[in-house]
PDB file of C-alpha atoms in Angstrom:
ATOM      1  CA  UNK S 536      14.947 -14.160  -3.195  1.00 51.00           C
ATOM      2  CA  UNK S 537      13.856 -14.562  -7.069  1.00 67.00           C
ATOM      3  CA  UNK S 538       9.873 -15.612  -5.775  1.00 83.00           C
ATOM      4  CA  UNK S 539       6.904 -14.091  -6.841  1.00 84.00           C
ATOM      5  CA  UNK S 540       5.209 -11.256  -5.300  1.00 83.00           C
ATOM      6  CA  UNK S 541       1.423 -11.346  -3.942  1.00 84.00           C
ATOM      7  CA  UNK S 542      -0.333  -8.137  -3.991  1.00 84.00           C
ATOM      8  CA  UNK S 543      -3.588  -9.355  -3.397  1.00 84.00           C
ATOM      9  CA  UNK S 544      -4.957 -12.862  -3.719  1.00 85.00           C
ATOM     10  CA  UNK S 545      -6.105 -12.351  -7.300  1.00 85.00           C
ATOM     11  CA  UNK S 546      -2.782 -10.248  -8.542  1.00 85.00           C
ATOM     12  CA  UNK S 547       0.505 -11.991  -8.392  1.00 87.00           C
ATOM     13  CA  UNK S 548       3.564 -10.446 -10.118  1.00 87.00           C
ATOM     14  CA  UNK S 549       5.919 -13.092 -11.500  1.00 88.00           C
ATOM     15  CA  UNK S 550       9.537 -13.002 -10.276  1.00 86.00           C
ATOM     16  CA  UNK S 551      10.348 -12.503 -13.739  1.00 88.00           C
ATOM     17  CA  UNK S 552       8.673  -9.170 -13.712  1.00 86.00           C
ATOM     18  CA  UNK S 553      10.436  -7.563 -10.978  1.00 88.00           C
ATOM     19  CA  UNK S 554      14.104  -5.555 -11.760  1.00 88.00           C
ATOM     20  CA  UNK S 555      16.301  -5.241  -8.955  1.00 85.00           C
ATOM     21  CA  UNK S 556      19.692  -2.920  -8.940  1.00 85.00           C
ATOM     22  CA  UNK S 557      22.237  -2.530  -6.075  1.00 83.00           C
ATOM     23  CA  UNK S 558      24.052   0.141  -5.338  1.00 82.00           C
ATOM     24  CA  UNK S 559      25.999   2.088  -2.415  1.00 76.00           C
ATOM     25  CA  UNK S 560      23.603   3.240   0.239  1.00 70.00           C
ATOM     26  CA  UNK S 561      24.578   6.427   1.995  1.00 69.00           C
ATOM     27  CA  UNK S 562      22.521   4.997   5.391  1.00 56.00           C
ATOM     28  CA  UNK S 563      24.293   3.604   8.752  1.00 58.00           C
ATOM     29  CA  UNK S 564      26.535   1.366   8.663  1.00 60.00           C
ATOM     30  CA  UNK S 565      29.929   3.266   9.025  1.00 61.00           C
ATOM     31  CA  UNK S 566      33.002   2.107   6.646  1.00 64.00           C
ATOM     32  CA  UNK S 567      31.058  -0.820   5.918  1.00 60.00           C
ATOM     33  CA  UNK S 568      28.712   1.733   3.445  1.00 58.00           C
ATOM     34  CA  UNK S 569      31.448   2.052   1.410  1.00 60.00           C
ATOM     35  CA  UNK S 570      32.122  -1.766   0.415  1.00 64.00           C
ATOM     36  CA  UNK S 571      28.983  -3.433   0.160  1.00 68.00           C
ATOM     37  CA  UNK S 572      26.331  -2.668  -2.125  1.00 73.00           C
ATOM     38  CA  UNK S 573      22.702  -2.664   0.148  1.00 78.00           C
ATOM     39  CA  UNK S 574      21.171   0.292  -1.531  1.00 84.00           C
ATOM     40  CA  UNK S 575      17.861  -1.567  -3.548  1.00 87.00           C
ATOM     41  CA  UNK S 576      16.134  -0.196  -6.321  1.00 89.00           C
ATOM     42  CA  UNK S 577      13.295  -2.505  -7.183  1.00 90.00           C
ATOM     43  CA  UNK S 578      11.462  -1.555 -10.537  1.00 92.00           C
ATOM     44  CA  UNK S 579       8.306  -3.244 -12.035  1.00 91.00           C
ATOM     45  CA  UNK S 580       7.080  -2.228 -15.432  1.00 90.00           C
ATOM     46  CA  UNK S 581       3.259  -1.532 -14.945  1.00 87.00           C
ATOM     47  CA  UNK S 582       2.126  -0.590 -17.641  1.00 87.00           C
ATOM     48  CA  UNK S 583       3.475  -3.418 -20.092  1.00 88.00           C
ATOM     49  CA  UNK S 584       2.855  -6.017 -17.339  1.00 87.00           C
ATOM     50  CA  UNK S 585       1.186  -9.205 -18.752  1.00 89.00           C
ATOM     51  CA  UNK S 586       0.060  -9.969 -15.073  1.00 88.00           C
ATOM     52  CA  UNK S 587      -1.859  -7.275 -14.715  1.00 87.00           C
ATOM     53  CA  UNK S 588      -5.506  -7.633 -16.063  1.00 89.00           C
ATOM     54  CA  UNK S 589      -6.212  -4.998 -18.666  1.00 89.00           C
ATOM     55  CA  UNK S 590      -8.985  -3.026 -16.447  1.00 90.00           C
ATOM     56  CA  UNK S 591      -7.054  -3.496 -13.226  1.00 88.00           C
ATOM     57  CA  UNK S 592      -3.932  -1.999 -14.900  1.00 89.00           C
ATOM     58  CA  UNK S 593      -6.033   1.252 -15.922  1.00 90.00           C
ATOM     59  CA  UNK S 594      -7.181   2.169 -12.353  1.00 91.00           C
ATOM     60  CA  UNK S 595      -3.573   1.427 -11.325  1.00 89.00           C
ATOM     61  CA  UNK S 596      -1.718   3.689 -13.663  1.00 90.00           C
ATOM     62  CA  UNK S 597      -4.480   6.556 -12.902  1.00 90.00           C
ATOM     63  CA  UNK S 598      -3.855   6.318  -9.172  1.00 91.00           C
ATOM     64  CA  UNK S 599       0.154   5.841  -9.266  1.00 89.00           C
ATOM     65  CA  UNK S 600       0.561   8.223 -12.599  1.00 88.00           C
ATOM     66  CA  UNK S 601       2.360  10.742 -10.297  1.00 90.00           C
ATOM     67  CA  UNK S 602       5.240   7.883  -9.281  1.00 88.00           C
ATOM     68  CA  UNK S 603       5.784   6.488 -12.800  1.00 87.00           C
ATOM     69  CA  UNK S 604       7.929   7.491 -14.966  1.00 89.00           C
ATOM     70  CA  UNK S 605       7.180   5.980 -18.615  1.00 90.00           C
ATOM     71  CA  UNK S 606       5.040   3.347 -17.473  1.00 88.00           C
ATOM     72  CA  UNK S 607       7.193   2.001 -14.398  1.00 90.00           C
ATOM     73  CA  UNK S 608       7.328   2.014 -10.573  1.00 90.00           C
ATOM     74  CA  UNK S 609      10.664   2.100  -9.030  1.00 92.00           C
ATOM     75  CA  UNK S 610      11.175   1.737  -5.174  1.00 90.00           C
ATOM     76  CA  UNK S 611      14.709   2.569  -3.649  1.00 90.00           C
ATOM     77  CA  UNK S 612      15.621   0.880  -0.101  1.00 88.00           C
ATOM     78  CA  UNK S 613      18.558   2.229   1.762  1.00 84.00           C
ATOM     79  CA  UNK S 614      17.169   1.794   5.413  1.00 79.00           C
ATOM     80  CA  UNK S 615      18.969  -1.623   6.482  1.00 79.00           C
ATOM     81  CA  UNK S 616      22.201  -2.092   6.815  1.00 77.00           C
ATOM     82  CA  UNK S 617      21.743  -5.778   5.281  1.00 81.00           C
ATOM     83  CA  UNK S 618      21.242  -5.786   1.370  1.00 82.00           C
ATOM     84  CA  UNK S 619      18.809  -8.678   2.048  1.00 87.00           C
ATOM     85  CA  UNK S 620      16.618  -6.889   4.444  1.00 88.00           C
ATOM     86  CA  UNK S 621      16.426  -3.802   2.230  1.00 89.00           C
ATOM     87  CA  UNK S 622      15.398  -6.176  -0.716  1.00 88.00           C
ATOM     88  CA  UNK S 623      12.460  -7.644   1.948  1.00 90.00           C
ATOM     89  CA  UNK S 624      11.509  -4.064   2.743  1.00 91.00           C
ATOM     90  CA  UNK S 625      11.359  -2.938  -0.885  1.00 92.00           C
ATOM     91  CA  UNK S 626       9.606  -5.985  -2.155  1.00 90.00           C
ATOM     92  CA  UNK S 627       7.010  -5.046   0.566  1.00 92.00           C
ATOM     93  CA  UNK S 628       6.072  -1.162  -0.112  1.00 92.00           C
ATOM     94  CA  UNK S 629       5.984  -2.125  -3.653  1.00 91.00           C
ATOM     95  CA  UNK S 630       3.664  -4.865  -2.771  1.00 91.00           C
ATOM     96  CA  UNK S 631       1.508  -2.389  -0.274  1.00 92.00           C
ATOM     97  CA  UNK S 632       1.848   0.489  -3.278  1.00 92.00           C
ATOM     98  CA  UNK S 633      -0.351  -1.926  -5.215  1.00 91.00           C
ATOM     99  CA  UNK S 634      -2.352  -3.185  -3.475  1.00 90.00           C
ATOM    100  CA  UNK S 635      -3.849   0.446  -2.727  1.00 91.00           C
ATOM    101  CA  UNK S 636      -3.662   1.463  -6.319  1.00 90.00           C
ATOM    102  CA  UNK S 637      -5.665  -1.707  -7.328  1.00 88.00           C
ATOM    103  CA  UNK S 638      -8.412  -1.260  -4.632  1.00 89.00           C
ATOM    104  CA  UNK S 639     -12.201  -0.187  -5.296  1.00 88.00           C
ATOM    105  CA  UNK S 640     -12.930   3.008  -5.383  1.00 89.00           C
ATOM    106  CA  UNK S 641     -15.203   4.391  -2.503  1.00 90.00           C
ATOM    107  CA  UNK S 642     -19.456   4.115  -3.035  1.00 93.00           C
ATOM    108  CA  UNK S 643     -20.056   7.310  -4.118  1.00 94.00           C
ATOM    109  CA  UNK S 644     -21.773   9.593  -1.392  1.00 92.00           C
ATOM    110  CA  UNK S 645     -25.806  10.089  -2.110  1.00 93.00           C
ATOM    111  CA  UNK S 646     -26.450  13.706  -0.775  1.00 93.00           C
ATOM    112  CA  UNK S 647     -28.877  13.519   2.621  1.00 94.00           C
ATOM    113  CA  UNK S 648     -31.190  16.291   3.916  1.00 95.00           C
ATOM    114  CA  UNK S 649     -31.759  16.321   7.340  1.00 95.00           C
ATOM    115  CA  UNK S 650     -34.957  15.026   8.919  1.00 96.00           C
ATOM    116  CA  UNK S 651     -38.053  17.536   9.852  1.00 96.00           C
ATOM    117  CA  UNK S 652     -37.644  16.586  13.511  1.00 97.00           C
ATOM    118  CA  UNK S 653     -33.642  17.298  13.179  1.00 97.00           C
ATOM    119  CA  UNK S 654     -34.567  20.826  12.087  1.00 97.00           C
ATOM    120  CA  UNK S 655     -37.294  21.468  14.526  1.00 97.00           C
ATOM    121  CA  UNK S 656     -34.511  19.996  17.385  1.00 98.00           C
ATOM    122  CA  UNK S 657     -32.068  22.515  16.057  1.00 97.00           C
ATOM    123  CA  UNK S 658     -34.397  25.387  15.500  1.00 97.00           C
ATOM    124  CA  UNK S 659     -35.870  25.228  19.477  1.00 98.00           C
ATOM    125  CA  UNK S 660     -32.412  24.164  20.557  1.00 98.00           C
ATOM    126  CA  UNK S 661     -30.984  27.523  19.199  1.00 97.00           C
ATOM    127  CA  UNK S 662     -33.941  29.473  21.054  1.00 97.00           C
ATOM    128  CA  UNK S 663     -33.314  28.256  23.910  1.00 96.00           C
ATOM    129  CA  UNK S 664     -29.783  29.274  23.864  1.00 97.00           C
ATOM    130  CA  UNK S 665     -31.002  32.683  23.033  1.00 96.00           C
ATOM    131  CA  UNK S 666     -33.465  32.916  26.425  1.00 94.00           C
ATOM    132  CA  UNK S 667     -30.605  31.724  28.385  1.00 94.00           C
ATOM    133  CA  UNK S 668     -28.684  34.778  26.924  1.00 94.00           C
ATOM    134  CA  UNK S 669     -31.106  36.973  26.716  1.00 92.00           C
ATOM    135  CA  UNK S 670     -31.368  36.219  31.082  1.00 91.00           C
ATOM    136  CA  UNK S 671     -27.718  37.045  31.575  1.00 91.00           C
ATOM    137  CA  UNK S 672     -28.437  40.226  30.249  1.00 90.00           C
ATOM    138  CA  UNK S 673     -28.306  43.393  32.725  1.00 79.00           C
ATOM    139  CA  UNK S 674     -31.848  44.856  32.629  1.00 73.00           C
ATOM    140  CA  UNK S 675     -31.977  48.433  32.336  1.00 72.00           C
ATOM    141  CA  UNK S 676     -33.168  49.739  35.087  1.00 69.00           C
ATOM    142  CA  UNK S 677     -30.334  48.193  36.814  1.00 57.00           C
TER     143      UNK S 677
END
Protein backbone atom coordinates (compact mmCIF):
# COMPACT_ATOMS: atom_id res chain seq x y z
CA UNK A 1 0.00 0.00 0.00
CA UNK A 2 3.34 2.22 -0.52
CA UNK A 3 1.01 5.07 -2.79
CA UNK A 4 0.83 8.52 -2.18
CA UNK A 5 -1.57 10.26 -0.07
CA UNK A 6 -4.04 13.16 -1.36
CA UNK A 7 -5.03 15.61 1.17
CA UNK A 8 -6.44 18.00 -1.00
CA UNK A 9 -6.06 18.41 -4.74
CA UNK A 10 -3.15 20.83 -4.42
CA UNK A 11 -1.24 18.84 -1.36
CA UNK A 12 -0.07 15.37 -2.04
CA UNK A 13 2.29 13.63 0.44
CA UNK A 14 4.73 11.29 -1.30
CA UNK A 15 4.73 7.64 -0.18
CA UNK A 16 8.15 8.25 0.70
CA UNK A 17 7.10 10.64 3.37
CA UNK A 18 4.86 8.53 5.30
CA UNK A 19 6.47 6.04 8.36
CA UNK A 20 4.50 3.17 9.18
CA UNK A 21 5.22 0.74 12.41
CA UNK A 22 3.29 -2.44 13.41
CA UNK A 23 2.79 -3.62 16.47
CA UNK A 24 0.38 -5.87 18.77
CA UNK A 25 -3.04 -4.34 19.01
CA UNK A 26 -4.84 -4.97 22.26
CA UNK A 27 -8.47 -4.69 20.11
CA UNK A 28 -10.84 -7.83 19.15
CA UNK A 29 -9.71 -10.41 17.70
CA UNK A 30 -9.25 -13.08 20.52
CA UNK A 31 -5.87 -15.32 20.46
CA UNK A 32 -5.37 -14.10 17.12
CA UNK A 33 -4.18 -10.45 18.96
CA UNK A 34 -1.45 -12.11 20.19
CA UNK A 35 0.26 -13.39 16.80
CA UNK A 36 -0.25 -10.92 14.28
CA UNK A 37 0.92 -7.54 14.32
CA UNK A 38 -2.36 -5.07 13.12
CA UNK A 39 -1.72 -2.32 15.56
CA UNK A 40 -0.61 0.86 12.89
CA UNK A 41 1.23 3.75 13.81
CA UNK A 42 1.47 5.98 10.79
CA UNK A 43 3.88 9.05 11.31
CA UNK A 44 4.53 11.96 8.82
CA UNK A 45 7.17 14.52 9.59
CA UNK A 46 5.39 17.97 9.07
CA UNK A 47 7.41 20.18 9.76
CA UNK A 48 10.56 19.06 7.59
CA UNK A 49 8.17 17.97 4.80
CA UNK A 50 9.43 19.11 1.33
CA UNK A 51 5.74 18.64 0.08
CA UNK A 52 4.39 20.95 2.05
CA UNK A 53 4.54 24.61 0.67
CA UNK A 54 6.36 26.85 3.10
CA UNK A 55 3.11 29.09 4.03
CA UNK A 56 0.78 26.11 4.01
CA UNK A 57 3.12 24.29 6.46
CA UNK A 58 2.92 27.40 8.97
CA UNK A 59 -0.92 27.43 9.32
CA UNK A 60 -0.62 23.63 9.66
CA UNK A 61 1.82 23.38 12.48
CA UNK A 62 -0.20 26.36 14.34
CA UNK A 63 -3.45 24.44 14.12
CA UNK A 64 -2.01 20.74 14.88
CA UNK A 65 0.88 22.17 17.43
CA UNK A 66 -1.07 20.43 20.26
CA UNK A 67 -0.68 16.72 18.36
CA UNK A 68 2.99 17.09 17.37
CA UNK A 69 5.56 16.18 19.07
CA UNK A 70 8.96 17.73 17.58
CA UNK A 71 7.60 18.55 14.38
CA UNK A 72 5.61 15.18 13.60
CA UNK A 73 2.07 13.73 13.46
CA UNK A 74 1.68 10.22 14.48
CA UNK A 75 -1.72 8.32 14.10
CA UNK A 76 -2.14 4.83 15.88
CA UNK A 77 -4.92 2.32 14.38
CA UNK A 78 -5.92 -0.60 16.46
CA UNK A 79 -9.72 -0.75 15.45
CA UNK A 80 -9.64 -3.65 12.68
CA UNK A 81 -8.85 -6.79 13.19
CA UNK A 82 -7.01 -6.83 9.62
CA UNK A 83 -3.51 -5.02 9.65
CA UNK A 84 -4.49 -3.84 6.13
CA UNK A 85 -7.70 -2.23 7.06
CA UNK A 86 -6.15 -0.46 10.05
CA UNK A 87 -3.36 0.86 7.62
CA UNK A 88 -6.58 2.18 5.21
CA UNK A 89 -8.16 3.71 8.29
CA UNK A 90 -4.98 5.41 9.49
CA UNK A 91 -3.89 6.62 6.12
CA UNK A 92 -7.41 8.25 6.10
CA UNK A 93 -7.65 10.36 9.55
CA UNK A 94 -4.22 11.42 8.78
CA UNK A 95 -5.38 12.47 5.43
CA UNK A 96 -8.77 14.19 7.02
CA UNK A 97 -6.28 15.70 10.01
CA UNK A 98 -4.81 17.71 7.14
CA UNK A 99 -6.89 18.57 5.25
CA UNK A 100 -8.61 20.62 8.22
CA UNK A 101 -5.34 21.97 9.42
CA UNK A 102 -4.56 23.28 5.85
CA UNK A 103 -8.03 24.93 5.31
CA UNK A 104 -8.78 28.85 5.23
CA UNK A 105 -9.40 30.39 8.05
CA UNK A 106 -13.03 31.79 8.54
CA UNK A 107 -13.85 35.73 7.03
CA UNK A 108 -13.50 37.49 9.94
CA UNK A 109 -16.94 38.70 11.47
CA UNK A 110 -17.63 42.70 10.76
CA UNK A 111 -19.62 43.78 13.94
CA UNK A 112 -23.55 44.73 12.87
CA UNK A 113 -25.91 47.09 14.75
CA UNK A 114 -29.30 46.42 14.44
CA UNK A 115 -31.61 48.39 12.17
CA UNK A 116 -33.84 51.52 13.58
CA UNK A 117 -37.00 49.62 12.62
CA UNK A 118 -35.51 46.33 14.52
CA UNK A 119 -35.31 48.48 17.65
CA UNK A 120 -38.56 50.25 17.32
CA UNK A 121 -40.13 46.36 16.62
CA UNK A 122 -38.48 45.30 19.82
CA UNK A 123 -39.13 48.36 21.88
CA UNK A 124 -43.30 48.25 21.09
CA UNK A 125 -43.05 44.48 21.07
CA UNK A 126 -41.82 44.57 24.76
CA UNK A 127 -44.79 47.10 25.64
CA UNK A 128 -47.08 45.22 24.53
CA UNK A 129 -46.06 42.33 26.57
CA UNK A 130 -46.18 44.62 29.49
CA UNK A 131 -50.18 45.72 28.80
CA UNK A 132 -50.92 42.15 28.43
CA UNK A 133 -49.39 41.74 31.99
CA UNK A 134 -50.30 44.58 33.36
CA UNK A 135 -54.36 43.09 32.35
CA UNK A 136 -53.78 39.86 34.22
CA UNK A 137 -53.24 41.81 37.09
CA UNK A 138 -55.98 41.68 40.03
CA UNK A 139 -57.24 45.28 40.36
CA UNK A 140 -57.54 46.46 43.74
CA UNK A 141 -60.69 46.91 44.49
CA UNK A 142 -61.17 43.35 43.79
Amino acid sequence: MAEDLTVTRGLVIPASELRERFSRSSGPGGQHVNTTDSRVELSFDLANSPSVPEWLRTRMLGRLSTRLVNGVLTIAVSEQRAQLQNRAVARERLASLLRDAAAAPPPVRRPTKPSRGAKERRISAKKRRGVTKRNRRASPDD
